Amino acid sequence: GKDYEIKYFNNVTGPEAYVYINAIGNYTNATSQKFDGSEQTFATKSEAFYIDGVTVSRKDISISDTEYAGGVAVTPNVTIKVGEKTLVEGKDYKFEYLYNNSDVTGTNKTLYATLVLKGAYKFDYRINQWSGAFSEPYGNNNEKIGVEWKIVKKNLANTTVSVVKNGSELKATVLNGNVIVPESEYDVKDNGDGTATVTAKSTSKNYTGSQKADVKPGTKVGTPVISGVKVVGNKATVILSGEADGASGYDYVISKANDTTTARVDVTKNQVKTTGDFNYVQQGTQHWGLTIENNRKDNNLHIKEF
């Protein structure tokens, strides 16, 4: 405290730590050396000591199948609890050698990964306790084990579902985390009591189960009306009479026929302006029209030919 101080290096998790003497006051260190892998220096004398890691046994670990996350990569669903502490992925442990970890696998297909403990944790190396989904511990400090796991279909009961009704039409939005589930994956049924049930299709590869949700009234969106079309050379500009109430934007579509899904010539999508420009419009078309769509799926269309 006056002429020298006792200091430590790497003495939180180890496994190898050091105690050393540092001169202060009227004294100075005869030499100054760096610890391996660190910029921290120490005086002439240092002594190593070892910190035993916290032992994780088979009984401290639980593992279950991981549900599909909408194409987002996932990790094995593992919980490690030692005493009263639950270990945190990324801080206390990590996974290595993850492959094919974004899609639902076949029913009998097993995936493999390596579970690595970090810091002061190590696996109990005693034999005859590691079985089933885990291999025997290995590594320099028994910090690694092999893990068997699967990715299974997401149960719609574990998703976020909202249903709105416009007239007689039901529109469901299903979120798997932050990923929107395609409408092709599920059916929507009106229960007639102010609720609807969203059920995974029997042909769905990625989803299963169902969820009941309250039906909310939809927002009535006004119909956009074309007030004029200005044509100069091969450029056509569509002009709306004004903004349509409740519309979040407009898709301007040129079509050769009233069927705008199959006869589209050009489209300008997600416009917030009440005008839309088309350049290099083809000449010689005998019958064509313009369609203005609110870019929300619960709208009607307004078509005007010219």
GROMACS .gro file of N, CA and C in nm, residues 18-174:
model
  471
   18TYR      N    1  -0.331  -1.475  -1.269
   18TYR     CA    2  -0.197  -1.438  -1.218
   18TYR      C    3  -0.210  -1.338  -1.104
   19VAL      N    4  -0.118  -1.349  -1.009
   19VAL     CA    5  -0.100  -1.249  -0.906
   19VAL      C    6   0.041  -1.193  -0.922
   20TYR      N    7   0.056  -1.062  -0.910
   20TYR     CA    8   0.190  -1.004  -0.928
   20TYR      C    9   0.207  -0.880  -0.841
   21ILE      N   10   0.333  -0.840  -0.825
   21ILE     CA   11   0.371  -0.724  -0.743
   21ILE      C   12   0.399  -0.605  -0.833
   22ASN      N   13   0.344  -0.490  -0.797
   22ASN     CA   14   0.367  -0.369  -0.874
   22ASN      C   15   0.426  -0.263  -0.780
   23ALA      N   16   0.544  -0.210  -0.814
   23ALA     CA   17   0.611  -0.110  -0.729
   23ALA      C   18   0.540   0.024  -0.737
   24ILE      N   19   0.530   0.094  -0.623
   24ILE     CA   20   0.471   0.228  -0.616
   24ILE      C   21   0.557   0.316  -0.524
   25GLY      N   22   0.518   0.439  -0.506
   25GLY     CA   23   0.589   0.528  -0.416
   25GLY      C   24   0.730   0.556  -0.465
   26ASN      N   25   0.829   0.533  -0.378
   26ASN     CA   26   0.969   0.558  -0.412
   26ASN      C   27   1.033   0.443  -0.488
   27TYR      N   28   0.954   0.341  -0.523
   27TYR     CA   29   1.010   0.224  -0.589
   27TYR      C   30   0.956   0.213  -0.731
   28THR      N   31   1.034   0.150  -0.815
   28THR     CA   32   0.993   0.127  -0.953
   28THR      C   33   1.022  -0.018  -0.990
   29ASN      N   34   0.949  -0.071  -1.085
   29ASN     CA   35   0.968  -0.208  -1.128
   29ASN      C   36   1.099  -0.221  -1.206
   30ALA      N   37   1.172  -0.327  -1.178
   30ALA     CA   38   1.299  -0.348  -1.247
   30ALA      C   39   1.277  -0.374  -1.395
   31THR      N   40   1.172  -0.447  -1.431
   31THR     CA   41   1.137  -0.474  -1.571
   31THR      C   42   0.987  -0.462  -1.588
   32SER      N   43   0.945  -0.460  -1.709
   32SER     CA   44   0.802  -0.454  -1.738
   32SER      C   45   0.773  -0.549  -1.854
   33GLN      N   46   0.688  -0.648  -1.830
   33GLN     CA   47   0.653  -0.746  -1.932
   33GLN      C   48   0.502  -0.749  -1.953
   34LYS      N   49   0.463  -0.801  -2.068
   34LYS     CA   50   0.320  -0.809  -2.100
   34LYS      C   51   0.270  -0.952  -2.080
   35PHE      N   52   0.147  -0.961  -2.030
   35PHE     CA   53   0.082  -1.092  -2.024
   35PHE      C   54   0.048  -1.137  -2.165
   36ASP      N   55   0.051  -1.266  -2.188
   36ASP     CA   56   0.020  -1.320  -2.320
   36ASP      C   57  -0.121  -1.279  -2.363
   37GLY      N   58  -0.128  -1.225  -2.483
   37GLY     CA   59  -0.257  -1.187  -2.539
   37GLY      C   60  -0.316  -1.061  -2.480
   38SER      N   61  -0.236  -0.981  -2.409
   38SER     CA   62  -0.287  -0.861  -2.344
   38SER      C   63  -0.183  -0.751  -2.350
   39GLU      N   64  -0.231  -0.626  -2.342
   39GLU     CA   65  -0.141  -0.512  -2.333
   39GLU      C   66  -0.105  -0.480  -2.187
   40GLN      N   67  -0.168  -0.551  -2.094
   40GLN     CA   68  -0.142  -0.526  -1.953
   40GLN      C   69  -0.002  -0.577  -1.915
   41THR      N   70   0.072  -0.496  -1.843
   41THR     CA   71   0.210  -0.530  -1.806
   41THR      C   72   0.219  -0.572  -1.660
   42PHE      N   73   0.327  -0.639  -1.628
   42PHE     CA   74   0.352  -0.679  -1.490
   42PHE      C   75   0.501  -0.665  -1.459
   43ALA      N   76   0.531  -0.664  -1.332
   43ALA     CA   77   0.670  -0.647  -1.288
   43ALA      C   78   0.746  -0.778  -1.304
   44THR      N   79   0.865  -0.781  -1.247
   44THR     CA   80   0.955  -0.896  -1.265
   44THR      C   81   0.890  -1.026  -1.220
   45LYS      N   82   0.815  -1.020  -1.115
   45LYS     CA   83   0.765  -1.143  -1.053
   45LYS      C   84   0.614  -1.155  -1.069
   46SER      N   85   0.568  -1.268  -1.121
   46SER     CA   86   0.425  -1.300  -1.122
   46SER      C   87   0.411  -1.449  -1.100
   47GLU      N   88   0.302  -1.489  -1.039
   47GLU     CA   89   0.277  -1.631  -1.014
   47GLU      C   90   0.138  -1.667  -1.069
   48ALA      N   91   0.130  -1.782  -1.134
   48ALA     CA   92   0.003  -1.827  -1.190
   48ALA      C   93  -0.076  -1.906  -1.086
   49PHE      N   94  -0.205  -1.896  -1.092
   49PHE     CA   95  -0.291  -1.984  -1.016
   49PHE      C   96  -0.412  -2.016  -1.104
   50TYR      N   97  -0.490  -2.115  -1.065
   50TYR     CA   98  -0.597  -2.164  -1.152
   50TYR      C   99  -0.732  -2.152  -1.083
   51ILE      N  100  -0.833  -2.120  -1.163
   51ILE     CA  101  -0.970  -2.107  -1.114
   51ILE      C  102  -1.051  -2.223  -1.170
   52ASP      N  103  -1.106  -2.302  -1.082
   52ASP     CA  104  -1.190  -2.412  -1.126
   52ASP      C  105  -1.322  -2.357  -1.180
   53GLY      N  106  -1.362  -2.405  -1.297
   53GLY     CA  107  -1.487  -2.361  -1.356
   53GLY      C  108  -1.607  -2.420  -1.285
   54VAL      N  109  -1.722  -2.354  -1.302
   54VAL     CA  110  -1.847  -2.407  -1.249
   54VAL      C  111  -1.887  -2.525  -1.336
   55THR      N  112  -1.916  -2.637  -1.274
   55THR     CA  113  -1.946  -2.759  -1.348
   55THR      C  114  -2.093  -2.765  -1.387
   56VAL      N  115  -2.118  -2.791  -1.515
   56VAL     CA  116  -2.253  -2.806  -1.569
   56VAL      C  117  -2.277  -2.954  -1.595
   57SER      N  118  -2.376  -3.010  -1.529
   57SER     CA  119  -2.408  -3.151  -1.543
   57SER      C  120  -2.524  -3.170  -1.642
   58ARG      N  121  -2.546  -3.295  -1.679
   58ARG     CA  122  -2.656  -3.326  -1.772
   58ARG      C  123  -2.790  -3.282  -1.715
   59LYS      N  124  -2.807  -3.293  -1.587
   59LYS     CA  125  -2.935  -3.256  -1.525
   59LYS      C  126  -2.960  -3.105  -1.528
   60ASP      N  127  -2.856  -3.029  -1.556
   60ASP     CA  128  -2.870  -2.882  -1.561
   60ASP      C  129  -2.917  -2.832  -1.697
   61ILE      N  130  -2.928  -2.922  -1.796
   61ILE     CA  131  -2.959  -2.882  -1.932
   61ILE      C  132  -3.088  -2.946  -1.979
   62SER      N  133  -3.173  -2.865  -2.043
   62SER     CA  134  -3.292  -2.917  -2.111
   62SER      C  135  -3.287  -2.873  -2.256
   63ILE      N  136  -3.339  -2.957  -2.344
   63ILE     CA  137  -3.339  -2.927  -2.487
   63ILE      C  138  -3.472  -2.969  -2.547
   64SER      N  139  -3.523  -2.887  -2.640
   64SER     CA  140  -3.647  -2.919  -2.709
   64SER      C  141  -3.637  -2.870  -2.853
   65ASP      N  142  -3.731  -2.914  -2.936
   65ASP     CA  143  -3.729  -2.875  -3.076
   65ASP      C  144  -3.749  -2.724  -3.089
   66THR      N  145  -3.691  -2.667  -3.194
   66THR     CA  146  -3.703  -2.524  -3.221
   66THR      C  147  -3.806  -2.503  -3.332
   67GLU      N  148  -3.900  -2.410  -3.311
   67GLU     CA  149  -4.001  -2.383  -3.412
   67GLU      C  150  -3.945  -2.297  -3.525
   68TYR      N  151  -3.999  -2.320  -3.643
   68TYR     CA  152  -3.964  -2.243  -3.763
   68TYR      C  153  -3.986  -2.094  -3.737
   69ALA      N  154  -3.893  -2.009  -3.785
   69ALA     CA  155  -3.899  -1.865  -3.757
   69ALA      C  156  -3.918  -1.783  -3.883
   70GLY      N  157  -3.990  -1.839  -3.981
   70GLY     CA  158  -4.019  -1.762  -4.101
   70GLY      C  159  -3.900  -1.744  -4.193
   71GLY      N  160  -3.804  -1.835  -4.188
   71GLY     CA  161  -3.684  -1.825  -4.271
   71GLY      C  162  -3.567  -1.761  -4.202
   72VAL      N  163  -3.586  -1.712  -4.078
   72VAL     CA  164  -3.477  -1.656  -3.999
   72VAL      C  165  -3.399  -1.770  -3.934
   73ALA      N  166  -3.267  -1.761  -3.935
   73ALA     CA  167  -3.184  -1.866  -3.875
   73ALA      C  168  -3.212  -1.879  -3.726
   74VAL      N  169  -3.219  -2.001  -3.678
   74VAL     CA  170  -3.248  -2.027  -3.536
   74VAL      C  171  -3.137  -2.113  -3.477
   75THR      N  172  -3.138  -2.127  -3.346
   75THR     CA  173  -3.043  -2.212  -3.275
   75THR      C  174  -3.121  -2.317  -3.197
   76PRO      N  175  -3.054  -2.422  -3.153
   76PRO     CA  176  -3.123  -2.522  -3.071
   76PRO      C  177  -3.189  -2.459  -2.948
   77ASN      N  178  -3.303  -2.509  -2.912
   77ASN     CA  179  -3.378  -2.455  -2.799
   77ASN      C  180  -3.327  -2.521  -2.670
   78VAL      N  181  -3.223  -2.460  -2.614
   78VAL     CA  182  -3.154  -2.517  -2.497
   78VAL      C  183  -3.168  -2.422  -2.378
   79THR      N  184  -3.194  -2.477  -2.262
   79THR     CA  185  -3.193  -2.401  -2.137
   79THR      C  186  -3.091  -2.463  -2.042
   80ILE      N  187  -3.000  -2.381  -1.993
   80ILE     CA  188  -2.897  -2.427  -1.898
   80ILE      C  189  -2.916  -2.350  -1.769
   81LYS      N  190  -2.946  -2.423  -1.662
   81LYS     CA  191  -2.968  -2.360  -1.532
   81LYS      C  192  -2.880  -2.429  -1.428
   82VAL      N  193  -2.790  -2.352  -1.371
   82VAL     CA  194  -2.699  -2.404  -1.268
   82VAL      C  195  -2.735  -2.338  -1.135
   83GLY      N  196  -2.786  -2.417  -1.043
   83GLY     CA  197  -2.835  -2.358  -0.919
   83GLY      C  198  -2.953  -2.268  -0.948
   84GLU      N  199  -2.944  -2.141  -0.909
   84GLU     CA  200  -3.050  -2.044  -0.933
   84GLU      C  201  -3.024  -1.959  -1.056
   85LYS      N  202  -2.911  -1.981  -1.121
   85LYS     CA  203  -2.874  -1.897  -1.235
   85LYS      C  204  -2.902  -1.967  -1.367
   86THR      N  205  -2.972  -1.896  -1.457
   86THR     CA  206  -2.995  -1.945  -1.592
   86THR      C  207  -2.892  -1.882  -1.684
   87LEU      N  208  -2.813  -1.963  -1.751
   87LEU     CA  209  -2.707  -1.912  -1.837
   87LEU      C  210  -2.767  -1.842  -1.959
   88VAL      N  211  -2.696  -1.743  -2.010
   88VAL     CA  212  -2.743  -1.660  -2.121
   88VAL      C  213  -2.663  -1.692  -2.247
   89GLU      N  214  -2.736  -1.720  -2.356
   89GLU     CA  215  -2.668  -1.747  -2.483
   89GLU      C  216  -2.593  -1.623  -2.530
   90GLY      N  217  -2.474  -1.642  -2.577
   90GLY     CA  218  -2.389  -1.531  -2.622
   90GLY      C  219  -2.298  -1.481  -2.514
   91LYS      N  220  -2.342  -1.488  -2.389
   91LYS     CA  221  -2.260  -1.444  -2.276
   91LYS      C  222  -2.194  -1.562  -2.207
   92ASP      N  223  -2.274  -1.663  -2.174
   92ASP     CA  224  -2.223  -1.778  -2.100
   92ASP      C  225  -2.200  -1.901  -2.188
   93TYR      N  226  -2.264  -1.904  -2.305
   93TYR     CA  227  -2.243  -2.016  -2.397
   93TYR      C  228  -2.276  -1.971  -2.538
   94LYS      N  229  -2.234  -2.049  -2.635
   94LYS     CA  230  -2.261  -2.019  -2.775
   94LYS      C  231  -2.274  -2.149  -2.853
   95PHE      N  232  -2.321  -2.139  -2.977
   95PHE     CA  233  -2.330  -2.255  -3.066
   95PHE      C  234  -2.233  -2.237  -3.182
   96GLU      N  235  -2.174  -2.346  -3.222
   96GLU     CA  236  -2.086  -2.347  -3.338
   96GLU      C  237  -2.131  -2.456  -3.435
   97TYR      N  238  -2.088  -2.441  -3.561
   97TYR     CA  239  -2.115  -2.540  -3.665
   97TYR      C  240  -2.264  -2.563  -3.684
   98LEU      N  241  -2.337  -2.453  -3.700
   98LEU     CA  242  -2.480  -2.461  -3.727
   98LEU      C  243  -2.501  -2.466  -3.879
   99TYR      N  244  -2.574  -2.565  -3.926
   99TYR     CA  245  -2.602  -2.579  -4.068
   99TYR      C  246  -2.751  -2.604  -4.088
  100ASN      N  247  -2.804  -2.559  -4.203
  100ASN     CA  248  -2.945  -2.581  -4.238
  100ASN      C  249  -3.038  -2.535  -4.126
  101ASN      N  250  -3.005  -2.422  -4.064
  101ASN     CA  251  -3.080  -2.381  -3.945
  101ASN      C  252  -3.178  -2.267  -3.969
  102SER      N  253  -3.237  -2.264  -4.090
  102SER     CA  254  -3.340  -2.163  -4.116
  102SER      C  255  -3.471  -2.223  -4.167
  103ASP      N  256  -3.469  -2.347  -4.215
  103ASP     CA  257  -3.588  -2.408  -4.273
  103ASP      C  258  -3.632  -2.529  -4.192
  104VAL      N  259  -3.762  -2.561  -4.207
  104VAL     CA  260  -3.816  -2.681  -4.144
  104VAL      C  261  -3.753  -2.803  -4.211
  105THR      N  262  -3.706  -2.894  -4.131
  105THR     CA  263  -3.642  -3.014  -4.184
  105THR      C  264  -3.743  -3.127  -4.194
  106GLY      N  265  -3.700  -3.236  -4.257
  106GLY     CA  266  -3.787  -3.353  -4.266
  106GLY      C  267  -3.819  -3.407  -4.129
  107THR      N  268  -3.928  -3.484  -4.122
  107THR     CA  269  -3.976  -3.534  -3.993
  107THR      C  270  -3.869  -3.610  -3.917
  108ASN      N  271  -3.791  -3.689  -3.988
  108ASN     CA  272  -3.692  -3.773  -3.920
  108ASN      C  273  -3.550  -3.721  -3.938
  109LYS      N  274  -3.536  -3.599  -3.988
  109LYS     CA  275  -3.403  -3.546  -4.011
  109LYS      C  276  -3.352  -3.475  -3.886
  110THR      N  277  -3.236  -3.514  -3.839
  110THR     CA  278  -3.177  -3.455  -3.719
  110THR      C  279  -3.064  -3.361  -3.759
  111LEU      N  280  -3.058  -3.244  -3.698
  111LEU     CA  281  -2.950  -3.150  -3.718
  111LEU      C  282  -2.849  -3.163  -3.605
  112TYR      N  283  -2.729  -3.112  -3.630
  112TYR     CA  284  -2.622  -3.123  -3.531
  112TYR      C  285  -2.555  -2.987  -3.511
  113ALA      N  286  -2.509  -2.963  -3.389
  113ALA     CA  287  -2.437  -2.839  -3.357
  113ALA      C  288  -2.343  -2.867  -3.240
  114THR      N  289  -2.253  -2.773  -3.216
  114THR     CA  290  -2.163  -2.782  -3.101
  114THR      C  291  -2.200  -2.674  -3.000
  115LEU      N  292  -2.224  -2.715  -2.877
  115LEU     CA  293  -2.255  -2.623  -2.768
  115LEU      C  294  -2.126  -2.598  -2.690
  116VAL      N  295  -2.087  -2.470  -2.681
  116VAL     CA  296  -1.960  -2.433  -2.619
  116VAL      C  297  -1.986  -2.343  -2.498
  117LEU      N  298  -1.941  -2.386  -2.380
  117LEU     CA  299  -1.950  -2.302  -2.261
  117LEU      C  300  -1.841  -2.196  -2.264
  118LYS      N  301  -1.872  -2.079  -2.209
  118LYS     CA  302  -1.776  -1.969  -2.208
  118LYS      C  303  -1.740  -1.933  -2.064
  119GLY      N  304  -1.630  -1.861  -2.051
  119GLY     CA  305  -1.592  -1.811  -1.919
  119GLY      C  306  -1.555  -1.923  -1.824
  120ALA      N  307  -1.612  -1.920  -1.704
  120ALA     CA  308  -1.571  -2.013  -1.597
  120ALA      C  309  -1.656  -2.139  -1.593
  121TYR      N  310  -1.723  -2.173  -1.702
  121TYR     CA  311  -1.810  -2.291  -1.701
  121TYR      C  312  -1.744  -2.405  -1.777
  122LYS      N  313  -1.770  -2.526  -1.730
  122LYS     CA  314  -1.722  -2.645  -1.797
  122LYS      C  315  -1.822  -2.758  -1.772
  123PHE      N  316  -1.824  -2.853  -1.863
  123PHE     CA  317  -1.915  -2.966  -1.849
  123PHE      C  318  -1.855  -3.072  -1.758
  124ASP      N  319  -1.944  -3.140  -1.686
  124ASP     CA  320  -1.904  -3.252  -1.602
  124ASP      C  321  -1.858  -3.367  -1.694
  125TYR      N  322  -1.735  -3.405  -1.682
  125TYR     CA  323  -1.677  -3.503  -1.773
  125TYR      C  324  -1.699  -3.647  -1.729
  126ARG      N  325  -1.763  -3.666  -1.613
  126ARG     CA  326  -1.785  -3.803  -1.567
  126ARG      C  327  -1.873  -3.878  -1.667
  127ILE      N  328  -1.837  -4.002  -1.694
  127ILE     CA  329  -1.906  -4.079  -1.798
  127ILE      C  330  -2.041  -4.129  -1.748
  128ASN      N  331  -2.114  -4.186  -1.841
  128ASN     CA  332  -2.244  -4.251  -1.815
  128ASN      C  333  -2.354  -4.153  -1.773
  129GLN      N  334  -2.339  -4.025  -1.803
  129GLN     CA  335  -2.450  -3.934  -1.776
  129GLN      C  336  -2.494  -3.860  -1.903
  130TRP      N  337  -2.406  -3.858  -2.004
  130TRP     CA  338  -2.438  -3.789  -2.128
  130TRP      C  339  -2.492  -3.889  -2.228
  131SER      N  340  -2.618  -3.868  -2.265
  131SER     CA  341  -2.683  -3.960  -2.357
  131SER      C  342  -2.791  -3.885  -2.433
  132GLY      N  343  -2.855  -3.955  -2.521
  132GLY     CA  344  -2.964  -3.893  -2.596
  132GLY      C  345  -2.913  -3.788  -2.693
  133ALA      N  346  -2.950  -3.662  -2.668
  133ALA     CA  347  -2.920  -3.554  -2.762
  133ALA      C  348  -2.779  -3.498  -2.747
  134PHE      N  349  -2.703  -3.545  -2.647
  134PHE     CA  350  -2.572  -3.486  -2.619
  134PHE      C  351  -2.460  -3.589  -2.634
  135SER      N  352  -2.344  -3.540  -2.676
  135SER     CA  353  -2.225  -3.624  -2.679
  135SER      C  354  -2.148  -3.610  -2.548
  136GLU      N  355  -2.043  -3.686  -2.533
  136GLU     CA  356  -1.955  -3.669  -2.418
  136GLU      C  357  -1.880  -3.536  -2.429
  137PRO      N  358  -1.852  -3.468  -2.319
  137PRO     CA  359  -1.777  -3.342  -2.324
  137PRO      C  360  -1.637  -3.361  -2.381
  138TYR      N  361  -1.588  -3.257  -2.448
  138TYR     CA  362  -1.452  -3.259  -2.500
  138TYR      C  363  -1.400  -3.117  -2.506
  139GLY      N  364  -1.278  -3.098  -2.553
  139GLY     CA  365  -1.214  -2.967  -2.554
  139GLY      C  366  -1.107  -2.959  -2.447
  140ASN      N  367  -1.030  -2.851  -2.447
  140ASN     CA  368  -0.920  -2.836  -2.351
  140ASN      C  369  -0.969  -2.830  -2.208
  141ASN      N  370  -1.090  -2.780  -2.187
  141ASN     CA  371  -1.143  -2.765  -2.051
  141ASN      C  372  -1.280  -2.831  -2.039
  142ASN      N  373  -1.305  -2.932  -2.123
  142ASN     CA  374  -1.437  -2.997  -2.125
  142ASN      C  375  -1.549  -2.896  -2.143
  143GLU      N  376  -1.524  -2.798  -2.233
  143GLU     CA  377  -1.620  -2.690  -2.252
  143GLU      C  378  -1.715  -2.714  -2.370
  144LYS      N  379  -1.701  -2.828  -2.439
  144LYS     CA  380  -1.780  -2.853  -2.559
  144LYS      C  381  -1.856  -2.984  -2.550
  145ILE      N  382  -1.977  -2.983  -2.608
  145ILE     CA  383  -2.051  -3.107  -2.629
  145ILE      C  384  -2.124  -3.097  -2.763
  146GLY      N  385  -2.149  -3.210  -2.825
  146GLY     CA  386  -2.230  -3.214  -2.946
  146GLY      C  387  -2.377  -3.219  -2.909
  147VAL      N  388  -2.460  -3.153  -2.991
  147VAL     CA  389  -2.604  -3.146  -2.964
  147VAL      C  390  -2.681  -3.191  -3.088
  148GLU      N  391  -2.780  -3.277  -3.069
  148GLU     CA  392  -2.873  -3.314  -3.175
  148GLU      C  393  -3.002  -3.234  -3.158
  149TRP      N  394  -3.059  -3.184  -3.270
  149TRP     CA  395  -3.179  -3.100  -3.259
  149TRP      C  396  -3.256  -3.101  -3.390
  150LYS      N  397  -3.377  -3.043  -3.386
  150LYS     CA  398  -3.463  -3.036  -3.504
  150LYS      C  399  -3.531  -2.899  -3.511
  151ILE      N  400  -3.567  -2.861  -3.635
  151ILE     CA  401  -3.655  -2.745  -3.656
  151ILE      C  402  -3.790  -2.801  -3.699
  152VAL      N  403  -3.895  -2.762  -3.629
  152VAL     CA  404  -4.028  -2.816  -3.656
  152VAL      C  405  -4.121  -2.704  -3.700
  153LYS      N  406  -4.240  -2.742  -3.746
  153LYS     CA  407  -4.338  -2.645  -3.792
  153LYS      C  408  -4.376  -2.548  -3.680
  154LYS      N  409  -4.400  -2.424  -3.718
  154LYS     CA  410  -4.445  -2.323  -3.622
  154LYS      C  411  -4.593  -2.340  -3.596
  155ASN      N  412  -4.631  -2.347  -3.471
  155ASN     CA  413  -4.772  -2.354  -3.435
  155ASN      C  414  -4.831  -2.213  -3.442
  156LEU      N  415  -4.938  -2.196  -3.517
  156LEU     CA  416  -4.998  -2.064  -3.530
  156LEU      C  417  -5.046  -2.008  -3.396
  157ALA      N  418  -5.063  -2.095  -3.299
  157ALA     CA  419  -5.099  -2.047  -3.165
  157ALA      C  420  -4.987  -1.963  -3.105
  158ASN      N  421  -4.866  -1.978  -3.156
  158ASN     CA  422  -4.750  -1.904  -3.105
  158ASN      C  423  -4.713  -1.786  -3.196
  159THR      N  424  -4.805  -1.742  -3.280
  159THR     CA  425  -4.784  -1.626  -3.365
  159THR      C  426  -4.875  -1.512  -3.322
  160THR      N  427  -4.855  -1.395  -3.382
  160THR     CA  428  -4.941  -1.280  -3.356
  160THR      C  429  -5.040  -1.266  -3.471
  161VAL      N  430  -5.169  -1.274  -3.440
  161VAL     CA  431  -5.272  -1.275  -3.543
  161VAL      C  432  -5.367  -1.157  -3.523
  162SER      N  433  -5.398  -1.088  -3.632
  162SER     CA  434  -5.501  -0.984  -3.630
  162SER      C  435  -5.592  -1.006  -3.750
  163VAL      N  436  -5.722  -0.983  -3.731
  163VAL     CA  437  -5.820  -1.005  -3.837
  163VAL      C  438  -5.909  -0.882  -3.848
  164VAL      N  439  -5.926  -0.831  -3.970
  164VAL     CA  440  -6.018  -0.720  -3.994
  164VAL      C  441  -6.122  -0.765  -4.095
  165LYS      N  442  -6.238  -0.699  -4.091
  165LYS     CA  443  -6.348  -0.735  -4.180
  165LYS      C  444  -6.394  -0.612  -4.256
  166ASN      N  445  -6.393  -0.623  -4.388
  166ASN     CA  446  -6.445  -0.519  -4.476
  166ASN      C  447  -6.563  -0.578  -4.553
  167GLY      N  448  -6.683  -0.534  -4.517
  167GLY     CA  449  -6.802  -0.595  -4.577
  167GLY      C  450  -6.810  -0.740  -4.532
  168SER      N  451  -6.809  -0.831  -4.629
  168SER     CA  452  -6.814  -0.974  -4.597
  168SER      C  453  -6.677  -1.039  -4.607
  169GLU      N  454  -6.574  -0.960  -4.639
  169GLU     CA  455  -6.440  -1.015  -4.659
  169GLU      C  456  -6.356  -1.005  -4.532
  170LEU      N  457  -6.295  -1.117  -4.495
  170LEU     CA  458  -6.204  -1.122  -4.382
  170LEU      C  459  -6.061  -1.111  -4.432
  171LYS      N  460  -5.981  -1.033  -4.363
  171LYS     CA  461  -5.839  -1.019  -4.397
  171LYS      C  462  -5.758  -1.043  -4.270
  172ALA      N  463  -5.674  -1.147  -4.273
  172ALA     CA  464  -5.590  -1.181  -4.158
  172ALA      C  465  -5.446  -1.141  -4.184
  173THR      N  466  -5.378  -1.095  -4.080
  173THR     CA  467  -5.234  -1.071  -4.083
  173THR      C  468  -5.171  -1.156  -3.974
  174VAL      N  469  -5.078  -1.241  -4.012
  174VAL     CA  470  -5.013  -1.332  -3.918
  174VAL      C  471  -4.865  -1.301  -3.916
   0.00000   0.00000   0.00000
